[in-house]
Every structure is written in structure tokens, then in C-alpha cells.
PDB file of C-alpha atoms in Angstrom:
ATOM      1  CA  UNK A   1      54.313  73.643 132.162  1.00 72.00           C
ATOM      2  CA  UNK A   2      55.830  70.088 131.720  1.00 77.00           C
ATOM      3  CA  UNK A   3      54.072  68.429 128.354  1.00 82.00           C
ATOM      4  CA  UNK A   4      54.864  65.402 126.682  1.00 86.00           C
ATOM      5  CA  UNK A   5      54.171  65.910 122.831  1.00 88.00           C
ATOM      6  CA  UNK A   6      52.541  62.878 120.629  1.00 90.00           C
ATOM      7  CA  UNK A   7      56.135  62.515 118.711  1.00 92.00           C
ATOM      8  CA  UNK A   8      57.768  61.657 121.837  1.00 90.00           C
ATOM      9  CA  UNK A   9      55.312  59.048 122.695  1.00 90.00           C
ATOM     10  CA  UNK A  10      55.699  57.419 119.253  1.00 90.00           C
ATOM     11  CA  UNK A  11      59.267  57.122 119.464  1.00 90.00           C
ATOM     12  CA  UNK A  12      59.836  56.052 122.611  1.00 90.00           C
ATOM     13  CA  UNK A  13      57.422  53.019 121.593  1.00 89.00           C
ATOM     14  CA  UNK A  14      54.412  54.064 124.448  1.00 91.00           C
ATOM     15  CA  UNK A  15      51.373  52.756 121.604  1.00 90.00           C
ATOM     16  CA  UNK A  16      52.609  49.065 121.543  1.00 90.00           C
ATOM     17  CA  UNK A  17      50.850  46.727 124.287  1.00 89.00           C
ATOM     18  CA  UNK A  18      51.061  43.063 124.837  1.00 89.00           C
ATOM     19  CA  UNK A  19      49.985  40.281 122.661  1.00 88.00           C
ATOM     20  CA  UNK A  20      46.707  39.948 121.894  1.00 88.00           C
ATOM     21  CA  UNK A  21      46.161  36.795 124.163  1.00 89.00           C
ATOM     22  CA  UNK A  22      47.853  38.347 127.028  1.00 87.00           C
ATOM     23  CA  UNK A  23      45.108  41.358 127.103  1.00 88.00           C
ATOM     24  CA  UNK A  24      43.245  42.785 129.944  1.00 89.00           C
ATOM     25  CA  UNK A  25      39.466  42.903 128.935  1.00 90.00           C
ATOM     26  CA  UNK A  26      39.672  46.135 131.184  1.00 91.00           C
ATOM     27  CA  UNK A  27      41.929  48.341 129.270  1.00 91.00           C
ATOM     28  CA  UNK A  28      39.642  48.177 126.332  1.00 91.00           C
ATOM     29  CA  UNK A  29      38.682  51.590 125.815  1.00 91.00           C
ATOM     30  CA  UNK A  30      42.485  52.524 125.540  1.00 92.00           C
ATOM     31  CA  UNK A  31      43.386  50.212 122.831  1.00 91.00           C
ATOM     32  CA  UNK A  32      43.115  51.521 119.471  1.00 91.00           C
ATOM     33  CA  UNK A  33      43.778  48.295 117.438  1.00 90.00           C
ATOM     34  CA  UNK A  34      45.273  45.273 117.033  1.00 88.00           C
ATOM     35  CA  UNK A  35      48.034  44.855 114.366  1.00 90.00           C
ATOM     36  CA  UNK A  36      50.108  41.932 113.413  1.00 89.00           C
ATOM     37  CA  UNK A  37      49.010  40.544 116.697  1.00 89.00           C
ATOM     38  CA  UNK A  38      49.865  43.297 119.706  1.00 91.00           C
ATOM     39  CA  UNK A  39      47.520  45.609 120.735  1.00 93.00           C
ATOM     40  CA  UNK A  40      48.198  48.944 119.952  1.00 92.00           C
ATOM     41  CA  UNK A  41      47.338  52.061 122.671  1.00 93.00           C
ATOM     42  CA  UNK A  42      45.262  55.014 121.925  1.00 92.00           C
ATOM     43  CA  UNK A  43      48.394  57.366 122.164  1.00 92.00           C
ATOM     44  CA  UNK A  44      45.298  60.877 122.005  1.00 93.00           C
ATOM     45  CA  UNK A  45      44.220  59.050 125.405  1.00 93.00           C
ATOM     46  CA  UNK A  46      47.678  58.717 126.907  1.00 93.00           C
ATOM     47  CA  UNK A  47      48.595  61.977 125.880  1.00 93.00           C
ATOM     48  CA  UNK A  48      45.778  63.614 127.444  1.00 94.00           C
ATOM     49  CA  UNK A  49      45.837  61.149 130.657  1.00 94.00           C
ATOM     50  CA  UNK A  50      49.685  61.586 130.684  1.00 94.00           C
ATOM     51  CA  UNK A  51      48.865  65.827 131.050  1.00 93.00           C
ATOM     52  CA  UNK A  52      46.385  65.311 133.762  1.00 94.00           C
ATOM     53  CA  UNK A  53      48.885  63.369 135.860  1.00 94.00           C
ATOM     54  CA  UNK A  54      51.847  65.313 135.572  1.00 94.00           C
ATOM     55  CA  UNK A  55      49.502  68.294 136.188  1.00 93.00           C
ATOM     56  CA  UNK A  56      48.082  66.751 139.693  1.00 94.00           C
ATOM     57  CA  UNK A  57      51.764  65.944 140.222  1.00 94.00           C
ATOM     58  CA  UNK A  58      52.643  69.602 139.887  1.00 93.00           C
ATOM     59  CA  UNK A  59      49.926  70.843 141.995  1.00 93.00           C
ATOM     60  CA  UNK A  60      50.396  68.545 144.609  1.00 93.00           C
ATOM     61  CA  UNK A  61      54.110  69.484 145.050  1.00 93.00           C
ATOM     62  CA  UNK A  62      53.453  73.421 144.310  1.00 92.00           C
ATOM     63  CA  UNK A  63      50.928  73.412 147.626  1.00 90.00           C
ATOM     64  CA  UNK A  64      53.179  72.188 149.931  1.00 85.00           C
ATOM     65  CA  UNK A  65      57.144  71.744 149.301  1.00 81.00           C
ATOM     66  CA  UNK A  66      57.165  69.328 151.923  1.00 86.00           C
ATOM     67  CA  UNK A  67      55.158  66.892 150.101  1.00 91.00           C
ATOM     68  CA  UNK A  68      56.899  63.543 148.902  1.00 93.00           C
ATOM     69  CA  UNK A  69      56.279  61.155 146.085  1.00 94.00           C
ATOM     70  CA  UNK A  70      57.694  57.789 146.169  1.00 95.00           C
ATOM     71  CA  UNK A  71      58.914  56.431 142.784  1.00 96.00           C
ATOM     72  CA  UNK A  72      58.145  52.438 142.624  1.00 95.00           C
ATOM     73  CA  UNK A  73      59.849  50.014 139.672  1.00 93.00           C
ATOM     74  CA  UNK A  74      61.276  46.886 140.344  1.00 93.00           C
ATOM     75  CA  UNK A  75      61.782  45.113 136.883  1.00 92.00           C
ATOM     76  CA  UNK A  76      64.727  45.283 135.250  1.00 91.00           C
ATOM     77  CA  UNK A  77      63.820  47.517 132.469  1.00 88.00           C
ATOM     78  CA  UNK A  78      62.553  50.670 135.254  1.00 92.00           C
ATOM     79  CA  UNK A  79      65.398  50.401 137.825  1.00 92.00           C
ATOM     80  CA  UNK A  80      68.491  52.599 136.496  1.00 93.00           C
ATOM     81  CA  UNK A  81      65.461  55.192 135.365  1.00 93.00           C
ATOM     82  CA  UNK A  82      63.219  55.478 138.734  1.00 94.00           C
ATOM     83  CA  UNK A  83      66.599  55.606 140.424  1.00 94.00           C
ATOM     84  CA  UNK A  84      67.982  58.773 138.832  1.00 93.00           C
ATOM     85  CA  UNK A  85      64.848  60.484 137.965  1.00 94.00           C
ATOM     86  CA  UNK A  86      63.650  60.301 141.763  1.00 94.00           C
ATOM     87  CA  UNK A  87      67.141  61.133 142.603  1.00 92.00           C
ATOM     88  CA  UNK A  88      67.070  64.162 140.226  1.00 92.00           C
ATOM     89  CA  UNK A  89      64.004  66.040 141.747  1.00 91.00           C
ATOM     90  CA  UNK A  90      65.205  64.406 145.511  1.00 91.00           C
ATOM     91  CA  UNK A  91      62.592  61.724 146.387  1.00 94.00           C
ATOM     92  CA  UNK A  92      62.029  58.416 147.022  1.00 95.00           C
ATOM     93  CA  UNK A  93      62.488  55.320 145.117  1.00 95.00           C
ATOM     94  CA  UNK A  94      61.698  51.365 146.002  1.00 94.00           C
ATOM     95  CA  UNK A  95      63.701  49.668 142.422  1.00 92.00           C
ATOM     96  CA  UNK A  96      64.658  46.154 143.413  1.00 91.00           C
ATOM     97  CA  UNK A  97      62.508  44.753 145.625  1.00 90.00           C
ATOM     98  CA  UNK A  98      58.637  45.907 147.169  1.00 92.00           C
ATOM     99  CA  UNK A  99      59.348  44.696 150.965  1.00 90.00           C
ATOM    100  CA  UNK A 100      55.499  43.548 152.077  1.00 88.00           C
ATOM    101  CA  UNK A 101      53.772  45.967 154.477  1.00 90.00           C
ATOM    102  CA  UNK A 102      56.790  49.050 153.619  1.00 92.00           C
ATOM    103  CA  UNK A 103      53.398  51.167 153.756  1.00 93.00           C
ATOM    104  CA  UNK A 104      51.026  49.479 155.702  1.00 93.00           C
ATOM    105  CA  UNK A 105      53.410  48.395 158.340  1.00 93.00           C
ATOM    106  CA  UNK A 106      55.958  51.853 157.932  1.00 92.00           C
ATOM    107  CA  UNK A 107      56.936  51.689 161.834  1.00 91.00           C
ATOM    108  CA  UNK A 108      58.554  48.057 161.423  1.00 91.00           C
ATOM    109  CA  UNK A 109      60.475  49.089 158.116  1.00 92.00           C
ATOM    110  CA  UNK A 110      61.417  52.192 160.032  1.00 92.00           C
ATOM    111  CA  UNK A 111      63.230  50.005 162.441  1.00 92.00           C
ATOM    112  CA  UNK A 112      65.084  47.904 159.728  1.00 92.00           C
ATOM    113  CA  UNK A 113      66.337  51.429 158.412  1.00 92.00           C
ATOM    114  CA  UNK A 114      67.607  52.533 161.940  1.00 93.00           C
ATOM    115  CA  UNK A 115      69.573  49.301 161.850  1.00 92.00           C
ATOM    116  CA  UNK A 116      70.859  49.782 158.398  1.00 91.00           C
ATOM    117  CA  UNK A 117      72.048  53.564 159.670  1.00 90.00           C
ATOM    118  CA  UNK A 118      73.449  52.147 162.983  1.00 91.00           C
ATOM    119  CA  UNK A 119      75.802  49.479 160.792  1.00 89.00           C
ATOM    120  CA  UNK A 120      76.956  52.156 158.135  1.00 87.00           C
ATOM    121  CA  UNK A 121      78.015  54.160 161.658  1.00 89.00           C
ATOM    122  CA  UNK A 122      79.622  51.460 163.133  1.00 87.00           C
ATOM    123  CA  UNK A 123      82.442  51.733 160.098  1.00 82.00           C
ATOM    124  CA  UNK A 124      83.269  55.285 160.673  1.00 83.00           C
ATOM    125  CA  UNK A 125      83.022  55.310 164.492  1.00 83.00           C
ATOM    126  CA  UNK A 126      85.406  53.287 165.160  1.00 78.00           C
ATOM    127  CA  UNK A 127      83.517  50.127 166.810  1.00 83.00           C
ATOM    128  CA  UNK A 128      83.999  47.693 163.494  1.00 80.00           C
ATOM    129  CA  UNK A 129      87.358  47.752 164.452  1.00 81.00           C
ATOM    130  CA  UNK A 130      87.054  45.978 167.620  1.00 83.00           C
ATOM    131  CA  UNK A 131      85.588  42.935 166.241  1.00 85.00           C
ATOM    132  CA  UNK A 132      86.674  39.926 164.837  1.00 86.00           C
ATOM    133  CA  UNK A 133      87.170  38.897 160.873  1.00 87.00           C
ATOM    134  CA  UNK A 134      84.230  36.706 161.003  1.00 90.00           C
ATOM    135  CA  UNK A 135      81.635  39.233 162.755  1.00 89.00           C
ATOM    136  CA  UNK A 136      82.676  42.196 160.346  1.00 88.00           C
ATOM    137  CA  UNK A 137      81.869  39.577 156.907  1.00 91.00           C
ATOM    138  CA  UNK A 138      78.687  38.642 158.700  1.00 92.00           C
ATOM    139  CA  UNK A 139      77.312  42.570 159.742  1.00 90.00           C
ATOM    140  CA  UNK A 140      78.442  43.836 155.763  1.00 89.00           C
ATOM    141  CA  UNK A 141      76.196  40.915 154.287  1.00 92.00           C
ATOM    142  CA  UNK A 142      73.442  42.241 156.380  1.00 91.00           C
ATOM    143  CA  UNK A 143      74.541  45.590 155.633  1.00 90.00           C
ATOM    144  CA  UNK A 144      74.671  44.775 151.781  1.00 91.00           C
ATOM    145  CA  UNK A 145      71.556  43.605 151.870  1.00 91.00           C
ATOM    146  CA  UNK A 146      69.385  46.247 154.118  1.00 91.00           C
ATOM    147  CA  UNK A 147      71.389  48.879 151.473  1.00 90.00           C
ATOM    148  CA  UNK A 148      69.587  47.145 148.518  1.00 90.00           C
ATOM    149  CA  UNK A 149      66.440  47.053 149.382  1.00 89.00           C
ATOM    150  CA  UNK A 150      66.190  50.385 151.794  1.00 91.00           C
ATOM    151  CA  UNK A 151      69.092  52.564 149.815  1.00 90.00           C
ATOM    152  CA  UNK A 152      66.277  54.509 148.223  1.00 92.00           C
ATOM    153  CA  UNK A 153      63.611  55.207 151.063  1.00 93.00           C
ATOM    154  CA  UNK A 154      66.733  55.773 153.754  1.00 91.00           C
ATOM    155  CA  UNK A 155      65.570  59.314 154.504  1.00 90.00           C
ATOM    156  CA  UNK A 156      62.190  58.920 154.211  1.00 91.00           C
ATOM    157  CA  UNK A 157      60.708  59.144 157.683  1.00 90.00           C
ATOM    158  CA  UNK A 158      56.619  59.502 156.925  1.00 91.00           C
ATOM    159  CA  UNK A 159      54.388  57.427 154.564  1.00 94.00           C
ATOM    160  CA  UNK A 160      54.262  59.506 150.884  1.00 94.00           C
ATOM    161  CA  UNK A 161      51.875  61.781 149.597  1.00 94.00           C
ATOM    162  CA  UNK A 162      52.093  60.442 146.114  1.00 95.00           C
ATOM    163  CA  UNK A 163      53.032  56.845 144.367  1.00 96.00           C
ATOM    164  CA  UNK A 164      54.063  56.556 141.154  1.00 96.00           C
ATOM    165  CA  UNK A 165      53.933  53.232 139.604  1.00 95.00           C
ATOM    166  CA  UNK A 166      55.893  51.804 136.769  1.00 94.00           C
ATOM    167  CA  UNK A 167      53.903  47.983 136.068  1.00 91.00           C
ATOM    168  CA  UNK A 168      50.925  47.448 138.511  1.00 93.00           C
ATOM    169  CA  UNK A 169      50.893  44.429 137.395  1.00 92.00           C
ATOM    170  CA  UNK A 170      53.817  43.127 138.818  1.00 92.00           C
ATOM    171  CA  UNK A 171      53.374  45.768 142.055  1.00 93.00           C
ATOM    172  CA  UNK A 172      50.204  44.683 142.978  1.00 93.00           C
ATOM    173  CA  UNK A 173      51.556  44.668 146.560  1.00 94.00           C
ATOM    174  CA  UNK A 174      52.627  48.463 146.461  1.00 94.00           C
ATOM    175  CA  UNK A 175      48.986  49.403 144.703  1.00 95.00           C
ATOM    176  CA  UNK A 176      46.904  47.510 147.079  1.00 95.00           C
ATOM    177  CA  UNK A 177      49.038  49.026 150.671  1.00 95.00           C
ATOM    178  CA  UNK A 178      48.212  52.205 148.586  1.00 95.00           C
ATOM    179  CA  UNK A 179      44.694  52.000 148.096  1.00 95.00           C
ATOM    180  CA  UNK A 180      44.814  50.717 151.862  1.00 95.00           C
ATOM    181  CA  UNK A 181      46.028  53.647 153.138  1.00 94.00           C
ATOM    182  CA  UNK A 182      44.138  56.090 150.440  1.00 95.00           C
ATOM    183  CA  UNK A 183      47.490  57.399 148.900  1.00 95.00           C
ATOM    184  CA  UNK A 184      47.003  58.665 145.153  1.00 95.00           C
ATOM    185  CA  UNK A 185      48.722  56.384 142.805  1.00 96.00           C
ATOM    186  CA  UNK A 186      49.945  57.766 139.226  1.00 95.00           C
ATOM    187  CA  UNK A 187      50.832  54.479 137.290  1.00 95.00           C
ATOM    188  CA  UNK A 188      51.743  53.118 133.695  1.00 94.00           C
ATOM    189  CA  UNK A 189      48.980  50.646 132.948  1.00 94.00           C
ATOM    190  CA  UNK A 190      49.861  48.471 129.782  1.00 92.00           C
ATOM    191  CA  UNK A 191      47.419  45.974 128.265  1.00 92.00           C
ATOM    192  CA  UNK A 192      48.120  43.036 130.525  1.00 91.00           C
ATOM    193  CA  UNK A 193      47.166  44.887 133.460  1.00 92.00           C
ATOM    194  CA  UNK A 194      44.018  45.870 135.288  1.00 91.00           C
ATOM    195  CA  UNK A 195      43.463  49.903 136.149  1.00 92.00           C
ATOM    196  CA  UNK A 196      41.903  49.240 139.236  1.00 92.00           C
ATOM    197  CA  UNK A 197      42.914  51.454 141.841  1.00 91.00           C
ATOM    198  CA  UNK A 198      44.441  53.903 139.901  1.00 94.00           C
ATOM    199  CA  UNK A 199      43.491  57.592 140.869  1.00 94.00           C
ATOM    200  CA  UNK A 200      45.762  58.839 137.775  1.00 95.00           C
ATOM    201  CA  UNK A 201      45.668  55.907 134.456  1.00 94.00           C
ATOM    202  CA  UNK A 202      48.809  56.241 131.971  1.00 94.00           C
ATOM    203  CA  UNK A 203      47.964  53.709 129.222  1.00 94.00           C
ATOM    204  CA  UNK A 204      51.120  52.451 128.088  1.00 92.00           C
ATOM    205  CA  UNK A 205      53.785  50.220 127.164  1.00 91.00           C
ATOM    206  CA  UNK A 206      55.450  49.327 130.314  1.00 89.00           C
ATOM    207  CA  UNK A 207      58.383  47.612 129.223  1.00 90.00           C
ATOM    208  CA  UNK A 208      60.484  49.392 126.658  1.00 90.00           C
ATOM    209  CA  UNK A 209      63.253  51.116 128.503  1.00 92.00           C
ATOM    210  CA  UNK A 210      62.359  54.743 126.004  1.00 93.00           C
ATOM    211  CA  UNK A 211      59.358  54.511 127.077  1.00 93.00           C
ATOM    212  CA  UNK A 212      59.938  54.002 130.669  1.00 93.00           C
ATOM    213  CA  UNK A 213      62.207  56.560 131.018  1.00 93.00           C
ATOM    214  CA  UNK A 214      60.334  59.314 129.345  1.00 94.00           C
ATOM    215  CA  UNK A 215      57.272  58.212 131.883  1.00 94.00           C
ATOM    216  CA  UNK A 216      59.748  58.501 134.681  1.00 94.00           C
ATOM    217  CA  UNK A 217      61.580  61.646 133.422  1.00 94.00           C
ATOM    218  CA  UNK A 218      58.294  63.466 132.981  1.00 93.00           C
ATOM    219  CA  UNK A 219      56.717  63.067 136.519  1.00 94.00           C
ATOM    220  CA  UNK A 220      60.202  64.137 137.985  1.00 94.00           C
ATOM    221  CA  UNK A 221      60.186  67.499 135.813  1.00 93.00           C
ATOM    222  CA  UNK A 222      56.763  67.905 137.433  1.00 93.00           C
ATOM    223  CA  UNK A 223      57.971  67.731 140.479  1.00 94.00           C
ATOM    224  CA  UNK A 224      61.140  69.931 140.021  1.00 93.00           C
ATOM    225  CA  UNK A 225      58.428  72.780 138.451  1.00 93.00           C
ATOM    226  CA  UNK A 226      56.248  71.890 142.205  1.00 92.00           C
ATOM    227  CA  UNK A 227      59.116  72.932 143.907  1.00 91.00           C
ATOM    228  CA  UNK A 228      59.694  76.169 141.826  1.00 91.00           C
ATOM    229  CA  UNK A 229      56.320  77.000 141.927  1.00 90.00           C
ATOM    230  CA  UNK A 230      56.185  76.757 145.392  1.00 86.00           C
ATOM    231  CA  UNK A 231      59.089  78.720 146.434  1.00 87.00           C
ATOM    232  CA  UNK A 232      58.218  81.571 144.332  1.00 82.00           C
ATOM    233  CA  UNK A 233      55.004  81.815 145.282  1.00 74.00           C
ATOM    234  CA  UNK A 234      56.557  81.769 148.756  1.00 61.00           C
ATOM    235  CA  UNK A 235      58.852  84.917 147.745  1.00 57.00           C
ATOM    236  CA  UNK A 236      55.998  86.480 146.468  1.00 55.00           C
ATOM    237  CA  UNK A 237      53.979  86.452 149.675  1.00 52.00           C
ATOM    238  CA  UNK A 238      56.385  87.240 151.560  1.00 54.00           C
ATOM    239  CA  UNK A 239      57.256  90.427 149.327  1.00 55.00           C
ATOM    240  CA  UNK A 240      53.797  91.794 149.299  1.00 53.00           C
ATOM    241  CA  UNK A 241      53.624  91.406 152.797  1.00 50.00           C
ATOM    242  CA  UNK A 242      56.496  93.535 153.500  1.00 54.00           C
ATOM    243  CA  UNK A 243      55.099  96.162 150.909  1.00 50.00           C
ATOM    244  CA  UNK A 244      52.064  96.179 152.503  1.00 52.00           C
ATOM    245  CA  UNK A 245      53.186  96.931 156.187  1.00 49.00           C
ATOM    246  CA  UNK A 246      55.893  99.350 154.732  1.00 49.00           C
ATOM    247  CA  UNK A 247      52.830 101.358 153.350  1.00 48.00           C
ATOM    248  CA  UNK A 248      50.660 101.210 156.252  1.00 47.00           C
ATOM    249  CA  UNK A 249      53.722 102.582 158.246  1.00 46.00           C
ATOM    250  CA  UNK A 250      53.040 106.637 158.026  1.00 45.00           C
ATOM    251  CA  UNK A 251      56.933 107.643 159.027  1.00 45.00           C
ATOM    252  CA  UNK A 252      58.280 104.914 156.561  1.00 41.00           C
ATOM    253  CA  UNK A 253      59.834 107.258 153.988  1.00 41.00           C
ATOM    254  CA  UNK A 254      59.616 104.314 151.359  1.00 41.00           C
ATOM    255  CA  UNK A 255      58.028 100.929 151.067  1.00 41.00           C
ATOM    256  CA  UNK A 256      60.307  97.812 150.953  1.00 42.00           C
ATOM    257  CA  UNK A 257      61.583  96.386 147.168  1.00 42.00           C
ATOM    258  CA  UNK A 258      58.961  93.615 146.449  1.00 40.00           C
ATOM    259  CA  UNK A 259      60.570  90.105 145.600  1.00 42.00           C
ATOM    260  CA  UNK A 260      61.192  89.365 141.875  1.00 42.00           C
ATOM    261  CA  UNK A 261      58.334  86.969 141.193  1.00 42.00           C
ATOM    262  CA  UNK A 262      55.111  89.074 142.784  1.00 40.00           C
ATOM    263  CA  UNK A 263      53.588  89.809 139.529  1.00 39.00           C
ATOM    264  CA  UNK A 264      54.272  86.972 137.643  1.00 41.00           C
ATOM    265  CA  UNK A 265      52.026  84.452 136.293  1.00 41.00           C
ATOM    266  CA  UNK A 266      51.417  82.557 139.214  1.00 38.00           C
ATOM    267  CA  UNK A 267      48.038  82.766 140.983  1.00 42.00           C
ATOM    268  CA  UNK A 268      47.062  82.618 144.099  1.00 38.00           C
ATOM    269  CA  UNK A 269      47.076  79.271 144.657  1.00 40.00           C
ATOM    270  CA  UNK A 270      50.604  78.727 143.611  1.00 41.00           C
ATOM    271  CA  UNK A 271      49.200  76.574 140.040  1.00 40.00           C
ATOM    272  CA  UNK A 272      49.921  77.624 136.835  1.00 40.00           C
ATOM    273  CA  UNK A 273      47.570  78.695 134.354  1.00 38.00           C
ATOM    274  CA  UNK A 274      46.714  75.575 132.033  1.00 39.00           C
ATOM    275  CA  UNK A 275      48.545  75.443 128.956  1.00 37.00           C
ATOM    276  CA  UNK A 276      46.875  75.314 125.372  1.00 33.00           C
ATOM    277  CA  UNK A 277      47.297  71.578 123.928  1.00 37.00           C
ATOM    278  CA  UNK A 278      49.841  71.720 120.886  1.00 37.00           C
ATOM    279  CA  UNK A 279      48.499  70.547 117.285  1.00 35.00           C
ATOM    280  CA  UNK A 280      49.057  66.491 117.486  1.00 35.00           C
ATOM    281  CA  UNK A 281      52.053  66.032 115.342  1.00 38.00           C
ATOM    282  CA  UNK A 282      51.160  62.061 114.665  1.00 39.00           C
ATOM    283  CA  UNK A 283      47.950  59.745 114.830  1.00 40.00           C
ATOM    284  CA  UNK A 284      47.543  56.623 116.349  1.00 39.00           C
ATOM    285  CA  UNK A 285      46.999  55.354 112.554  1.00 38.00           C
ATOM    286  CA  UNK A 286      50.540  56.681 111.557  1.00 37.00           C
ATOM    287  CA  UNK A 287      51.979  55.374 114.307  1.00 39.00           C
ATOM    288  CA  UNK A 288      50.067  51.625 114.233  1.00 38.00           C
ATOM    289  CA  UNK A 289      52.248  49.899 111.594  1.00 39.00           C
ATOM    290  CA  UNK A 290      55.010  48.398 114.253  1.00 41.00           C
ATOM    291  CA  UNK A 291      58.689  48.635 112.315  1.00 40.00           C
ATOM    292  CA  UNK A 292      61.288  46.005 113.039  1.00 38.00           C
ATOM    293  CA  UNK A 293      63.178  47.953 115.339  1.00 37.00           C
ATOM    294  CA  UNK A 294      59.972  48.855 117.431  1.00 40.00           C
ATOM    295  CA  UNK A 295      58.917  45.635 117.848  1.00 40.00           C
ATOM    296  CA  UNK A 296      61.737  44.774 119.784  1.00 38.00           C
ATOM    297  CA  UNK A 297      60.380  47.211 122.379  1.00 37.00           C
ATOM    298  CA  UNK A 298      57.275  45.120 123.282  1.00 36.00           C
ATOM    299  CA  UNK A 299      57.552  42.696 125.826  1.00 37.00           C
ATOM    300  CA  UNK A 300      56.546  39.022 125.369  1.00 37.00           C
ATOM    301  CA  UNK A 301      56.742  36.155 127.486  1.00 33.00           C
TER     302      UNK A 301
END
């Protein structure tokens, strides 16, 4: 099962928050201190919140390969990362710009995507040809910028099972349309920002690119495991179904091979067994003391 261990999180910088002053009075019981002014995150509670997500990720993905989780960071530090983890485990991703009412009002972005696919035909069928200098410069800027903002949600042709959230602070938007619309959110919450509305709570440091991407990397391996889960719980059906009707055929001289997979450890609901929590390598005390080079990791405005 997809873990994250408490090394990982120290290294990547996930304990350090914001400045004191910048605090969220709500995210108290996940701060563990305060040291040389920045808050620092109780890394046992994002370890343990961090496991719970990835496993309701899992599940959710394991029950139904059809089921889609959109990936949301706009900032600068989460854009390169939510692109090519949701691109590695082939979902959805909204990284430069949260277009108001994209889940609310899905049937009018659904129309600005049909346009974007009807210009990106126009260039192979032929038709950009017929028209003049001037019209083809003014249809690629509106190409250009329909590609930026829809490149990642394209294919996506129903609302998402599943948002994850890098800074719901800065995508209040995206977590209020969710709650709207009662779609599970699993988000980063760093010290600055409320947890409100979260059905799944990662405390941690939003803003260091490590940190980011291990957050990012993590739900996507949870969703590539869904997927394996799910088809080979599929295989496994399907194999003891044929074994079954080959033995309740009399004249059937032998039963049908079952499908690799059938006794495996997967139950019957296509989840896997919980794992036992590794030995915590680190505490939050060891890990307080912010060095030079991890300092640079924490935001500040």
C-alpha cells in the first residue's frame, strides 16, 4: 500500500508553516511549536492524516476504474508537479488558472472546450488554410489561450469524483464549487489557511516545491494502485466465475484455468488489507530546529 514515511516528510520540509503572525487560529491543534518565529506542523498528525487520504484515494479508485480525480494547483511552486503527477496516473489537472464556475457551471466550460477542439481541427483539416494572415494570428491567440487554461481538463467530460487541492487558501473558488456540489476534497492545509471544507486535512507546508511534489506524487501512486486493484479484482471475478460454471457443467471434462490473481490478497471489496504503521524514524522535536537550507523552503510574504 502507498505510505509516506516520517523521514520523507522531514526532508522534503512538510513541518515548517508560516510566520507566526500570518497563522490561522484554526489549524491549532496541528501545530506543534513555534521556533525562531514559524510555526512548526505536527508531522505524527500529517503522517497519519496523509495515510487516511491516500487510503480513501485508493479505495475510491479500486471501486470503480471509471472514477476521476481532478488535480488543482495554480501557484507557481505546484504547477510542473500537479501537471505530471496527474498526467502519470491519467487524470485531470487545473495548474494555471481556476476558471469561476469550471464545476458549478461544467456545461458552459464544456462549450469553451468544444471550441478549443474545433480550432486545434481546423489546422489539420485543411480550413486554416483558406483564411487570411490576419484571421489565422487572431484564432491561435484564442487558441493559445483556451490551451492554457483547458489543456488539462480537455478530456474530461463529467464533473470529478475526487479534488485534490494543493493551497486552499489561494483556491478558495475550487473548494467552495466543491463543497457546492458535495465532491470530496483531499487538500494540503498549511498554517495560513482555514480547514474548512475539507473532507480529507493534510497539514502542511504548502509552498516548498519537495514538499509539494511528494504530496502530489503520493496521491497519484494511490491512484495508479486504484487502478491495479481494480482490474485484478476484475480478473479475479471473472475467473471464478468461469470455474464455477465449468464445475456445474456435468459433461465438462475439466474446469476452466482460474485468472492469476483469484487468491491473492485482495478481498472482496477490491481494498487492501491495512498495512501495519512503520516505527517513526524522526520526531517532530528532531525535526523542529529549522537549518539554513530549510528555511528557504518556507514561504513568506
Amino acid at each position: 500500500m502507498v505510505s509516506v514515511t516520517m523521514k520523507e516528510l522531514l526532508e522534503a520540509g512538510v513541518h515548517f508553516g508560516h510566520q507566526v503572525r500570518r497563522w490561522n487560529p484554526k489549524m491549532k491543534e496541528y501545530i506543534f511549536g513555534e521556533r525562531n518565529g514559524i510555526y512548526i506542523i505536527d508531522l505524527q498528525k500529517t503522517q497519519r492524516m496523509f495515510r487516511e487520504a491516500i487510503g480513501f484515494v485508493t479505495n475510491l479508485i479500486a471501486e470503480d476504474k471509471g472514477k476521476t480525480v481532478l488535480f488543482v494547483g495554480t501557484k507557481r511552486q505546484a504547477q510542473d508537479a500537479i501537471r505530471e503527477e496527474s498526467e502519470k496516473c491519467g487524470q485531470y489537472y487545473v495548474n494555471q488558472r481556476w476558471l469561476g464556475g469550471l464545476l458549478t457551471n461544467f456545461q458552459t466550460v464544456q462549450k469553451s472546450i468544444k471550441r478549443l477542439k474545433d480550432l486545434e481541427a481546423m489546422q489539420t483539416d485543411g480550413r486554416y488554410e483558406k483564411l487570411t494572415k490576419k484571421e489565422r494570428i487572431k484564432l491561435d491567440r484564442e487558441r493559445e489561450s483556451l490551451n492554457k487554461n483547458l489543456s488539462g481538463i480537455k478530456s474530461m467530460t463529467r464533473l470529478p469524483d475526487c479534488v485534490f487541492i494543493i493551497d486552499v487558501k489561494k483556491e478558495e473558488i475550487a473548494v467552495a464549487e466543491a463543497n457546492r456540489l458535495g465532491i470530496p476534497i483531499v487538500a494540503v492545509v498549511d498554517t495560513n489557511c482555514s480547514p474548512e471544507g475539507i473532507d480529507y486535512v493534510i497539514p502542511g507546508n504548502d509552498d516548498a516545491l519537495r514538499a509539494v511534489r511528494l504530496f502530489a506524487s503520493r496521491i497519484s501512486d494511490a491512484i495508479v494502485e486504484g487502478n491495479q486493484i481494480a482490474t485484478e479484482g476484475g480478473v479475479a471475478a471473472e475467473g471464478s466465475a468461469d470455474a464455477g460454471a465449468a464445475a456445474a457443467t456435468p459433461e465438462t471434462p475439466s474446469a476452466e484455468p482460474i485468472a492469476p490473481g483469484t487468491s491473492g490478497g485482495i478481498n472482496s471489496e477490491g481494498a487492501q488489507p491495512e498495512s501495519t504503521a512503520s516505527q517513526l524514524e524522526a520526531s517532530p522535536e528532531t525535526g523542529a530546529a529549522p537549518d539554513e537550507s530549510a528555511e528557504s523552503v518556507v514561504a513568506a510574504s
